[in-house]
Amino acid sequence: MHYRKFSLLMLLVLLLVSVVPLAAQDATECEDGFRPFVDAREVTVCVPDMAERIVSTHDYNSGVQLLSLGAPVIGMVSRGGEFTPDVTQFFDTSELVDIGNYTEPNIERILELQPDLIVTYVFTSGDVAFLEPDVVEQLEAIAPFVTIDAFRPVEEVMTDYQELLGDAATVQLDELQAEFESLMSEIEDVLGDDWSDVTMGFVDFNTSSGSFQAWGPTRLVPLDILTRAGVNWVPVQLEAEEEGGYAGGFSIETIDLFSGDLLLVNTVFTDALNNEIISQFPAIQEDQFINLDVPYAGSHYLNYIALAKLILEDLQAIEEFNVDLVYTDETEMDMEATEEASATVFPLTVEHEVGTTVIEAAPERIVVLEYSYADHLGTLGVVPVGFAVDAPPEYIYAYTSDLGAVEVGTRAEPNLEAILELSPDLIIADLRRHEEIYDQLSLIAPTVVFNSLRGSYDDQLEQFSLIAEMLDMQEEGDEILISYQNTFDATVASTNADAGEFVIGVLWSGGFTAHSDESFMGSFLESLGRTNALEPQEGETQFLLDMEGFASVNPSTIVILCNASDQEFLDDLSDGELWQAFDAVTNDRVYAFDRNLWSKGRGITAYELILTDSVNSGLLADTAGEGSVCGGGAP
């Protein structure tokens, strides 16, 4: 078996160094059994007349399209070791081989499958979706590699797949088209003679900021279906809107933008129908809405058919359209009552780690002295006027300096003069770093102190809720937490319950600082279904762990948080004989992730990025890890 793998790898190496990639050949003539196909990159590729072993490096934007036309797909990427509902809701995947993550497909496994065709799609920019150029070159060396542009009308997309597969796919394509067209006729019949007078709006939640979004008619499948039936789109008058795209940031003051007769509401990730703003839309009050409670992704007929059936069912339940809905005085009163209720929050008394602080009104000029607070504000759509900085996660800049926030020293040594110059009306500080200067900070502005640096995962969530309350954004905060919890629950479902204990810690010049089950990251991974091997020592939730300490635990999994500059320390660690004997090392269960994100982010946005890392790396599924490069993790 080892010899076979070695042979396959050597074959791949030889292919890469000696063969011109098939996709790079601007072929006009092909060998017998092959024919030219011009893909989305405008590259001509010689593809099999009748492909028999196809691999797809994406699920709902190439895999499902191929499978829907009866293509012999033998391998497809997964998300954390699981095929997504976009695939499983339509197909039996028991015989489908998992070829790894869509950003980092397993080249060796693909090579073992010996495909005769590899398919994926391109972004609107023309770049191959999610694959780095070197990965594309490796795939091109294995088999003919083609791309399809997925961001077009479904007819054009599916016709390209039919041309790629040849005559064998024509019959199934015709059947799918016929079923969809039949459903479209039924939808038009339900809308009746007055369909041209019906207007439509769509609302969704931005899962990172909690704000509402309006989407253009060609952006999503359900909108495309209804506009095809003749329903008019209600234009949204915002400068940020892009044609066919979305515009976000809606509040109760802009509710009139959704005065359509028919409303589409996405309730996949949130309980949108019970939201105090959405519930005031006339279309909701008149029961003239379509509840999109299923995912909608991928431009393929199976998706269009599934959503057309859902839309048809909801339309049939509407007894009679009340066209040209308008807002009533009662609605305006409800809006005023909501705004008045919001104004009664202040003054707000906040109990925190070192005292009690009274906040007289919703703060507008906030200084944050720890990265978690920058994350919390950014997730709520608020920009601080100042922030402490030394080595933040890159995404924090989008919430701070990139939007005009001023640096006020480091987290360990904030510059009080710089803070004073900003005239803040709220300062958010950390217990471990700033308790000693709390009195000085309080002289500048009302100051609250949380246990962020040494706080647990649950502590960070509680702090997010309290910060939202201080900003008079409690409802927005609740919606964000609901959405995040849905993502979190879906991630937990991918965890291998039989995986052994883990040790997680930061690798730096001073050694390996382990995070116990009461630390932030140690408790976070435990909440995802893994078991932390370490408890606090001498009251410290994080502590140095030497090789003897590692040996006494010998965990099944080791998670290393380090930056690229720490690579020499990881190399030294990996070269040790004792290290090589640990179970996690011998079983390829060592994972390395970006220290800045995993150890410093600490907010909803960071959590979602960490969840993606945890799934894509195989950490939760307990599959082989790539723990040899610092600053790693899933892109």
XYZ file of C-alpha atoms in Angstrom:
635
model
C 0.000 0.000 0.000
C 2.783 2.443 0.915
C 4.564 1.530 -2.316
C 1.411 2.265 -4.295
C 1.046 5.692 -2.705
C 4.690 6.433 -3.333
C 4.295 5.431 -6.962
C 1.269 7.640 -7.395
C 3.055 10.595 -5.858
C 6.088 10.059 -8.049
C 3.806 9.890 -11.053
C 2.261 13.205 -10.075
C 5.702 14.790 -9.673
C 6.711 13.560 -13.112
C 3.502 14.901 -14.589
C 4.059 18.298 -13.033
C 7.614 18.685 -14.247
C 7.357 17.100 -17.662
C 3.867 17.544 -19.038
C 2.328 20.738 -20.346
C -0.895 21.190 -18.353
C -3.876 20.078 -20.391
C -5.804 23.280 -19.676
C -2.881 25.332 -20.937
C -3.071 23.743 -24.375
C -4.923 26.054 -26.717
C -6.054 22.971 -28.585
C -7.839 23.093 -31.939
C -7.366 19.401 -32.722
C -7.757 16.544 -30.283
C -6.847 12.864 -30.296
C -9.402 10.194 -31.083
C -11.920 9.908 -28.285
C -11.542 13.564 -27.359
C -13.116 16.811 -28.571
C -12.328 20.504 -27.976
C -14.272 22.401 -25.307
C -13.846 26.131 -24.630
C -14.267 26.708 -20.896
C -15.052 29.837 -18.854
C -11.417 30.974 -18.984
C -11.642 30.946 -22.783
C -9.134 28.101 -22.778
C -9.705 25.235 -25.199
C -9.398 21.865 -23.476
C -9.555 18.421 -25.094
C -12.255 16.597 -23.131
C -13.409 12.963 -23.483
C -16.214 12.292 -25.920
C -17.831 10.293 -23.150
C -16.309 10.958 -19.716
C -16.541 7.968 -17.368
C -14.737 9.169 -14.224
C -15.400 12.800 -13.290
C -14.163 14.722 -10.246
C -15.718 18.011 -9.095
C -13.818 20.467 -6.881
C -16.991 22.283 -5.869
C -20.355 21.016 -4.655
C -23.324 23.204 -5.605
C -21.546 25.059 -8.428
C -20.318 22.111 -10.473
C -20.959 18.892 -8.558
C -24.753 19.120 -8.411
C -25.000 20.343 -12.006
C -23.021 17.333 -13.205
C -24.947 14.838 -11.087
C -28.293 16.305 -12.158
C -27.439 15.446 -15.763
C -26.488 11.866 -14.895
C -22.740 12.434 -15.135
C -20.499 9.696 -13.680
C -19.113 11.803 -10.816
C -16.875 9.610 -8.660
C -15.317 12.260 -6.390
C -16.364 15.597 -4.926
C -15.144 17.991 -2.269
C -16.822 18.145 1.122
C -17.111 20.657 3.960
C -15.391 19.286 7.028
C -15.741 15.698 5.890
C -19.462 15.991 5.171
C -21.210 16.503 1.842
C -23.434 19.591 2.090
C -27.263 19.601 2.028
C -26.990 21.153 -1.432
C -25.807 17.713 -2.544
C -27.421 15.263 -0.113
C -30.941 16.655 -0.530
C -30.863 15.543 -4.153
C -28.491 12.581 -4.381
C -27.311 9.407 -2.695
C -23.674 10.118 -1.855
C -22.788 6.724 -0.387
C -20.603 5.845 -3.383
C -19.155 9.330 -3.791
C -15.503 9.708 -2.732
C -14.631 12.682 -0.531
C -11.655 14.434 -2.173
C -11.021 16.931 0.613
C -11.806 20.586 1.066
C -12.890 22.833 -1.800
C -10.020 25.225 -1.093
C -7.422 22.468 -0.676
C -8.488 19.299 -2.519
C -6.543 16.146 -1.729
C -4.314 15.768 -4.803
C -3.140 12.275 -3.876
C -6.701 11.032 -3.466
C -7.731 12.558 -6.790
C -4.760 10.916 -8.447
C -5.780 7.550 -7.006
C -9.264 7.939 -8.523
C -7.707 8.267 -12.001
C -10.342 10.707 -13.322
C -10.708 11.421 -17.001
C -12.226 14.878 -16.370
C -12.000 17.461 -13.538
C -14.602 20.242 -13.345
C -15.088 23.397 -11.276
C -16.328 26.946 -11.807
C -14.977 30.495 -11.993
C -15.779 33.667 -10.088
C -17.203 36.662 -11.926
C -13.621 37.969 -12.042
C -12.684 34.964 -14.185
C -10.450 33.421 -11.513
C -10.831 29.718 -10.783
C -13.044 29.458 -7.699
C -11.209 28.855 -4.408
C -8.160 27.154 -5.972
C -4.658 28.591 -5.913
C -2.761 28.627 -9.258
C -0.359 25.889 -8.132
C -3.297 23.627 -7.229
C -4.846 24.272 -10.633
C -1.567 23.271 -12.291
C -1.509 20.002 -10.349
C -5.096 19.222 -11.339
C -4.371 20.070 -14.977
C -1.528 17.551 -14.902
C -3.864 14.765 -13.741
C -6.750 15.079 -16.227
C -8.476 17.549 -18.541
C -9.476 20.454 -16.280
C -12.393 22.701 -17.257
C -14.307 25.561 -15.650
C -17.892 26.752 -16.104
C -19.187 30.269 -15.389
C -21.889 29.734 -12.752
C -23.019 33.357 -12.511
C -25.386 33.397 -15.484
C -28.992 32.413 -16.230
C -29.620 28.779 -15.381
C -30.350 27.905 -19.031
C -26.901 29.050 -20.119
C -25.127 27.342 -17.230
C -26.840 24.003 -17.713
C -26.423 24.119 -21.488
C -22.671 24.453 -20.995
C -22.676 21.372 -18.757
C -24.696 19.480 -21.358
C -22.186 20.426 -24.059
C -19.359 19.325 -21.785
C -20.953 15.922 -21.146
C -22.217 15.311 -24.663
C -25.421 13.776 -25.995
C -25.889 11.482 -22.995
C -26.956 14.470 -20.855
C -29.431 15.943 -23.351
C -32.446 13.837 -22.367
C -32.132 14.596 -18.657
C -31.599 18.284 -19.342
C -34.764 18.367 -21.454
C -36.745 16.631 -18.684
C -35.522 19.066 -16.035
C -36.286 22.060 -18.235
C -39.783 20.737 -18.930
C -40.533 20.224 -15.219
C -39.333 23.711 -14.347
C -41.303 25.319 -17.184
C -44.428 23.483 -16.016
C -43.999 24.844 -12.504
C -43.444 28.333 -13.906
C -46.759 28.079 -15.777
C -48.527 27.153 -12.533
C -46.941 30.101 -10.719
C -48.102 32.480 -13.458
C -51.621 31.013 -13.242
C -51.757 31.603 -9.496
C -50.633 35.213 -9.933
C -53.496 35.619 -12.424
C -54.346 38.431 -14.799
C -53.134 41.099 -12.388
C -49.647 39.668 -12.038
C -48.149 42.735 -13.715
C -49.481 44.883 -10.870
C -47.882 42.835 -8.113
C -44.655 44.236 -6.679
C -42.113 42.265 -4.673
C -39.489 42.854 -2.002
C -37.016 40.538 -0.303
C -35.471 40.795 3.161
C -32.619 38.903 4.702
C -30.343 39.311 7.682
C -26.666 40.136 7.380
C -25.289 37.370 9.592
C -22.258 39.419 10.616
C -23.908 42.769 11.399
C -27.528 41.850 12.084
C -28.803 44.467 9.622
C -31.424 43.857 6.968
C -30.553 43.448 3.329
C -32.467 43.931 0.109
C -31.438 41.882 -2.889
C -31.724 42.545 -6.597
C -33.938 40.268 -8.720
C -31.125 38.290 -10.362
C -29.014 37.786 -7.252
C -30.800 34.732 -5.840
C -32.748 31.830 -7.292
C -36.160 32.583 -5.640
C -36.050 36.164 -6.885
C -35.140 34.984 -10.361
C -38.110 32.600 -10.377
C -40.643 35.302 -9.478
C -39.231 37.920 -11.828
C -39.471 35.311 -14.603
C -43.172 35.020 -13.702
C -43.562 38.765 -14.187
C -43.533 40.011 -10.602
C -42.062 43.496 -10.391
C -39.125 44.252 -8.143
C -39.461 47.117 -5.677
C -36.302 49.226 -6.181
C -34.330 50.120 -3.068
C -33.170 53.726 -3.059
C -29.728 53.416 -1.520
C -26.453 54.681 -2.940
C -24.707 51.453 -1.934
C -26.906 49.298 -4.102
C -25.370 47.537 -7.058
C -27.374 46.298 -10.003
C -28.376 42.721 -9.364
C -26.622 42.818 -6.010
C -27.600 43.894 -2.533
C -27.709 46.906 -0.268
C -27.689 46.582 3.498
C -27.976 48.498 6.732
C -31.769 48.848 7.026
C -33.471 49.959 10.210
C -36.958 50.823 11.326
C -36.570 54.276 9.743
C -36.219 52.723 6.262
C -39.037 50.215 6.563
C -40.983 51.945 3.775
C -38.398 50.662 1.272
C -40.155 47.291 1.444
C -43.676 48.396 0.609
C -44.173 45.628 -1.946
C -47.380 43.608 -2.253
C -45.451 40.337 -2.017
C -42.529 39.801 0.336
C -39.896 37.060 0.330
C -38.466 36.424 3.787
C -35.379 34.316 4.487
C -35.851 32.393 7.735
C -33.104 29.832 7.209
C -30.744 31.437 9.725
C -33.001 33.655 11.835
C -36.531 33.847 13.209
C -37.176 36.762 10.873
C -40.969 36.644 10.976
C -40.978 37.446 14.701
C -38.638 40.397 14.308
C -40.294 43.630 15.500
C -39.401 45.444 12.279
C -40.216 42.748 9.739
C -43.518 41.969 11.471
C -44.664 45.525 10.640
C -44.317 45.104 6.884
C -47.840 45.305 5.399
C -47.134 42.203 3.312
C -46.466 40.257 6.525
C -49.578 41.627 8.232
C -51.653 40.696 5.158
C -50.101 37.186 4.989
C -48.710 37.996 1.552
C -45.247 36.550 1.934
C -43.169 33.549 0.901
C -41.162 31.901 3.658
C -37.825 30.756 2.247
C -37.015 28.218 4.934
C -34.649 26.148 2.789
C -31.146 26.949 1.512
C -30.903 28.333 -2.005
C -27.562 28.014 -3.718
C -26.309 26.910 -7.085
C -27.554 27.689 -10.570
C -29.041 24.325 -11.534
C -32.510 23.070 -12.374
C -32.903 20.846 -9.306
C -32.527 23.930 -7.130
C -34.877 25.961 -9.310
C -37.481 23.172 -9.255
C -37.310 22.734 -5.470
C -37.733 26.457 -4.842
C -40.431 26.836 -7.497
C -42.461 24.161 -5.667
C -42.046 26.028 -2.374
C -42.997 29.359 -3.965
C -46.008 27.812 -5.676
C -47.253 26.291 -2.407
C -47.013 29.618 -0.548
C -48.641 31.548 -3.400
C -51.554 29.116 -3.445
C -52.070 29.767 0.285
C -52.597 33.499 -0.352
C -56.355 33.837 -0.806
C -56.330 37.140 -2.679
C -53.678 39.735 -3.354
C -54.223 43.096 -1.715
C -52.363 45.122 -4.317
C -50.696 48.445 -3.512
C -50.374 47.961 0.221
C -49.773 51.174 2.153
C -48.728 51.981 5.683
C -51.490 52.889 8.125
C -51.464 55.333 10.994
C -51.437 52.300 13.280
C -48.189 51.092 11.684
C -46.617 54.511 12.173
C -47.730 54.448 15.800
C -46.125 51.047 16.250
C -42.866 52.392 14.831
C -42.962 55.415 17.135
C -43.690 53.159 20.114
C -40.685 51.011 19.263
C -38.420 54.049 19.050
C -39.819 55.462 22.311
C -39.278 52.126 24.082
C -35.690 52.141 22.888
C -35.140 55.581 24.381
C -36.068 54.380 27.888
C -32.952 52.201 28.257
C -30.839 55.019 29.675
C -29.413 55.862 32.104
C -27.970 52.347 32.193
C -26.100 50.995 35.209
C -23.449 48.447 34.199
C -21.869 46.135 36.741
C -18.444 44.956 35.611
C -15.267 43.343 36.949
C -14.019 46.266 39.066
C -17.100 48.302 39.866
C -20.299 49.906 38.622
C -20.498 52.438 35.791
C -23.515 54.561 34.837
C -23.956 55.285 31.133
C -26.268 58.265 30.601
C -26.900 57.820 26.864
C -25.937 55.527 24.000
C -22.187 56.170 23.486
C -21.003 57.438 20.128
C -17.242 57.821 20.705
C -15.854 54.546 22.026
C -12.253 53.545 22.750
C -11.517 49.813 22.978
C -8.392 48.417 24.621
C -8.719 44.738 23.620
C -9.342 43.096 20.243
C -12.464 41.246 21.350
C -14.180 44.583 21.919
C -13.230 45.770 18.423
C -14.770 42.540 17.106
C -17.946 43.072 19.163
C -18.360 46.636 17.909
C -17.566 45.726 14.307
C -20.048 42.858 14.345
C -22.684 45.358 15.496
C -21.663 47.739 12.702
C -20.064 50.310 15.028
C -16.612 51.848 14.514
C -14.573 52.836 17.606
C -12.813 56.197 17.587
C -9.700 54.622 19.128
C -8.227 51.183 19.674
C -5.167 49.647 21.315
C -3.022 47.756 18.832
C 0.067 45.557 18.648
C -0.554 42.452 16.495
C -4.272 42.174 15.752
C -6.040 39.716 13.467
C -6.114 41.267 10.012
C -9.905 41.449 9.912
C -9.891 43.803 12.940
C -8.473 46.562 10.723
C -11.715 46.582 8.751
C -13.424 47.605 12.013
C -10.813 50.112 13.147
C -7.965 51.891 11.350
C -9.345 51.194 7.887
C -12.450 53.142 8.938
C -10.644 55.982 10.685
C -10.093 54.728 14.236
C -6.966 56.093 15.930
C -4.321 53.899 17.531
C -3.970 54.647 21.256
C -0.898 52.630 22.201
C -0.691 48.911 22.789
C -3.064 46.700 24.722
C -0.494 46.314 27.500
C 0.420 50.019 27.573
C -2.406 52.238 26.294
C -1.529 55.897 25.789
C -3.747 57.884 28.166
C -2.958 61.212 26.484
C -3.982 59.827 23.091
C -7.214 58.530 24.594
C -7.934 61.900 26.242
C -7.478 63.741 22.936
C -10.242 61.614 21.373
C -12.838 62.810 23.934
C -14.488 59.381 24.223
C -17.849 58.857 25.919
C -17.055 55.180 26.724
C -13.868 53.164 27.293
C -13.924 49.367 27.330
C -10.929 47.836 29.118
C -9.602 44.411 30.134
C -9.339 43.158 33.720
C -5.860 41.640 33.537
C -4.234 44.454 31.562
C -6.015 47.576 32.779
C -7.298 47.099 36.321
C -4.454 49.209 37.720
C -5.262 52.190 35.479
C -9.050 51.920 35.833
C -9.268 55.054 38.002
C -7.260 57.060 35.468
C -9.389 55.804 32.575
C -12.565 56.626 34.499
C -11.422 60.239 34.848
C -11.345 60.443 31.027
C -14.728 58.779 30.323
C -17.138 56.186 31.750
C -15.131 52.943 31.741
C -16.236 49.321 31.945
C -13.821 46.450 32.544
C -14.428 42.896 31.361
C -12.385 39.711 31.737
C -11.525 39.226 28.074
C -7.864 38.192 28.024
C -8.375 35.349 30.516
C -12.105 34.953 30.051
C -13.815 31.844 28.729
C -15.828 31.416 25.549
C -19.086 31.987 27.474
C -17.585 35.137 29.023
C -17.000 36.600 25.552
C -20.602 35.921 24.479
C -21.941 37.577 27.639
C -19.691 40.581 27.032
C -20.998 40.899 23.471
C -24.597 40.992 24.756
C -23.749 43.591 27.403
C -21.905 45.794 24.909
C -24.915 45.596 22.579
C -27.129 46.708 25.469
C -24.797 49.613 26.264
C -25.049 50.734 22.629
C -28.855 50.462 22.704
C -28.557 47.630 20.157
C -29.804 44.746 22.264
C -32.260 43.505 19.643
C -29.603 43.568 16.930
C -27.252 41.716 19.269
C -29.865 39.050 19.995
C -30.477 38.485 16.283
C -26.746 38.138 15.640
C -26.413 35.588 18.444
C -29.344 33.563 17.080
C -27.798 33.499 13.617
C -24.384 32.610 15.011
C -25.849 29.828 17.164
C -27.338 28.224 14.055
C -23.906 28.258 12.406
C -22.345 26.945 15.603
C -24.849 24.079 15.892
C -24.248 23.067 12.280
C -20.503 23.014 12.973
C -20.887 20.886 16.102
C -22.733 18.320 14.007
C -19.492 17.674 12.101
C -17.510 16.764 15.245
C -16.351 13.178 15.667
C -17.681 12.242 19.092
C -15.120 9.442 19.398
C -12.082 11.703 18.985
C -9.676 11.669 21.922
C -8.469 14.461 24.170
C -6.690 17.535 22.820
C -4.092 20.005 24.023
C -4.156 23.506 22.570
C -1.719 26.332 23.140
C 0.353 29.196 21.793
C 3.892 28.458 20.562
C 6.298 31.369 20.942
C 9.904 32.173 21.901
C 9.134 31.476 25.553
C 7.784 27.983 24.931
C 4.316 26.452 24.608
C 1.582 28.212 26.620
C -1.180 25.650 27.048
C -4.843 26.707 27.273
C -6.841 24.737 29.844
C -10.535 23.887 29.741
C -11.326 27.206 31.476
C -9.399 29.383 29.037
C -11.050 31.047 26.063
C -9.757 28.790 23.291
C -9.628 25.677 25.454
C -13.285 26.075 26.418
C -14.299 27.043 22.872
C -13.050 23.755 21.427
C -14.746 21.875 24.247
C -18.037 23.542 23.336
C -17.557 22.136 19.818
C -17.566 18.589 21.180
C -13.852 17.925 21.714
C -12.368 17.200 25.171
C -9.569 19.303 26.659
C -6.911 17.227 28.414
C -5.821 20.079 30.729
C -7.307 21.799 33.764
C -6.066 25.098 35.277
C -2.831 24.961 37.259
C -2.376 27.020 40.421
C -5.352 29.189 39.494
C -4.025 29.959 35.985
C -6.172 29.000 33.004
C -3.098 29.294 30.725
C 0.402 28.095 31.627
C 3.693 26.899 30.131
C 3.750 23.201 29.265
C 7.122 21.506 28.697
C 7.840 18.193 26.974
C 7.491 16.248 30.199
C 4.089 17.816 30.693
C 3.110 16.820 27.181
C 4.370 13.279 27.810
C 2.323 12.934 30.998
C -0.842 13.701 29.003
C 0.095 12.286 25.552
C -3.014 13.762 23.920
C -4.692 12.337 20.839
C -4.737 15.790 19.240
C -2.395 18.774 19.481
C -3.468 22.235 18.311
C -0.688 24.799 17.880
C -1.349 28.514 17.557
C 1.584 30.393 16.060
C 2.536 33.127 13.619
C 4.778 32.805 10.588
C 7.617 34.359 12.607
C 7.373 31.440 15.043
C 8.163 28.812 12.407
C 11.658 28.153 13.795
C 10.167 27.224 17.171
C 7.755 24.796 15.521
C 10.601 23.266 13.512
C 12.675 22.787 16.669
C 9.688 21.257 18.449
C 8.928 18.877 15.585
C 12.522 17.642 15.405
C 12.567 16.407 19.016
C 12.610 12.627 19.571
C 10.104 12.835 22.419
C 7.753 14.902 20.266
C 7.898 12.346 17.488
C 6.719 9.659 19.916
C 3.484 11.406 20.928
C 0.267 9.749 19.698
C -0.962 12.957 18.061
C 2.221 13.211 16.021
C 2.419 9.574 14.920
C -1.276 9.649 13.917
C -1.075 12.973 12.003
C -3.367 14.743 14.444
C -1.353 17.940 14.836
C -3.010 21.146 13.569
C -1.502 24.633 13.278
C -3.591 27.798 13.081
C -3.099 31.559 12.920
C -2.304 32.688 16.460
C -3.623 36.209 15.910
C -7.059 34.986 14.853
C -7.471 32.046 17.214
C -5.962 33.604 20.307
C -6.843 37.281 19.917
C -9.998 37.648 17.817
C -12.568 36.639 20.429
C -15.862 37.817 18.979
C -18.680 36.572 16.744
C -16.806 37.393 13.537
C -13.656 35.681 14.816
C -15.697 32.679 15.961
C -17.181 32.188 12.505
C -13.694 32.268 10.957
C -12.414 29.814 13.580
C -15.368 27.503 12.959
C -14.435 27.438 9.283
C -10.824 26.624 10.185
C -11.941 23.874 12.565
C -14.064 22.184 9.928
C -11.842 22.628 6.877
C -8.689 21.452 8.654
C -10.287 18.184 9.780
C -9.811 19.052 13.463
C -13.444 18.423 14.385
C -13.870 15.374 12.182
C -10.562 14.014 13.534
C -8.988 13.512 10.128
C -5.306 13.951 9.291
C -3.967 17.423 10.042
C -1.307 19.648 8.499
C 0.452 20.958 11.584
C 3.864 21.747 10.159
C 3.409 25.382 9.096
C 2.813 28.285 11.485
C 0.027 30.701 10.723
C -1.852 27.875 9.000
C -5.511 26.935 9.069
C -8.230 27.061 6.458
C -8.313 30.095 4.163
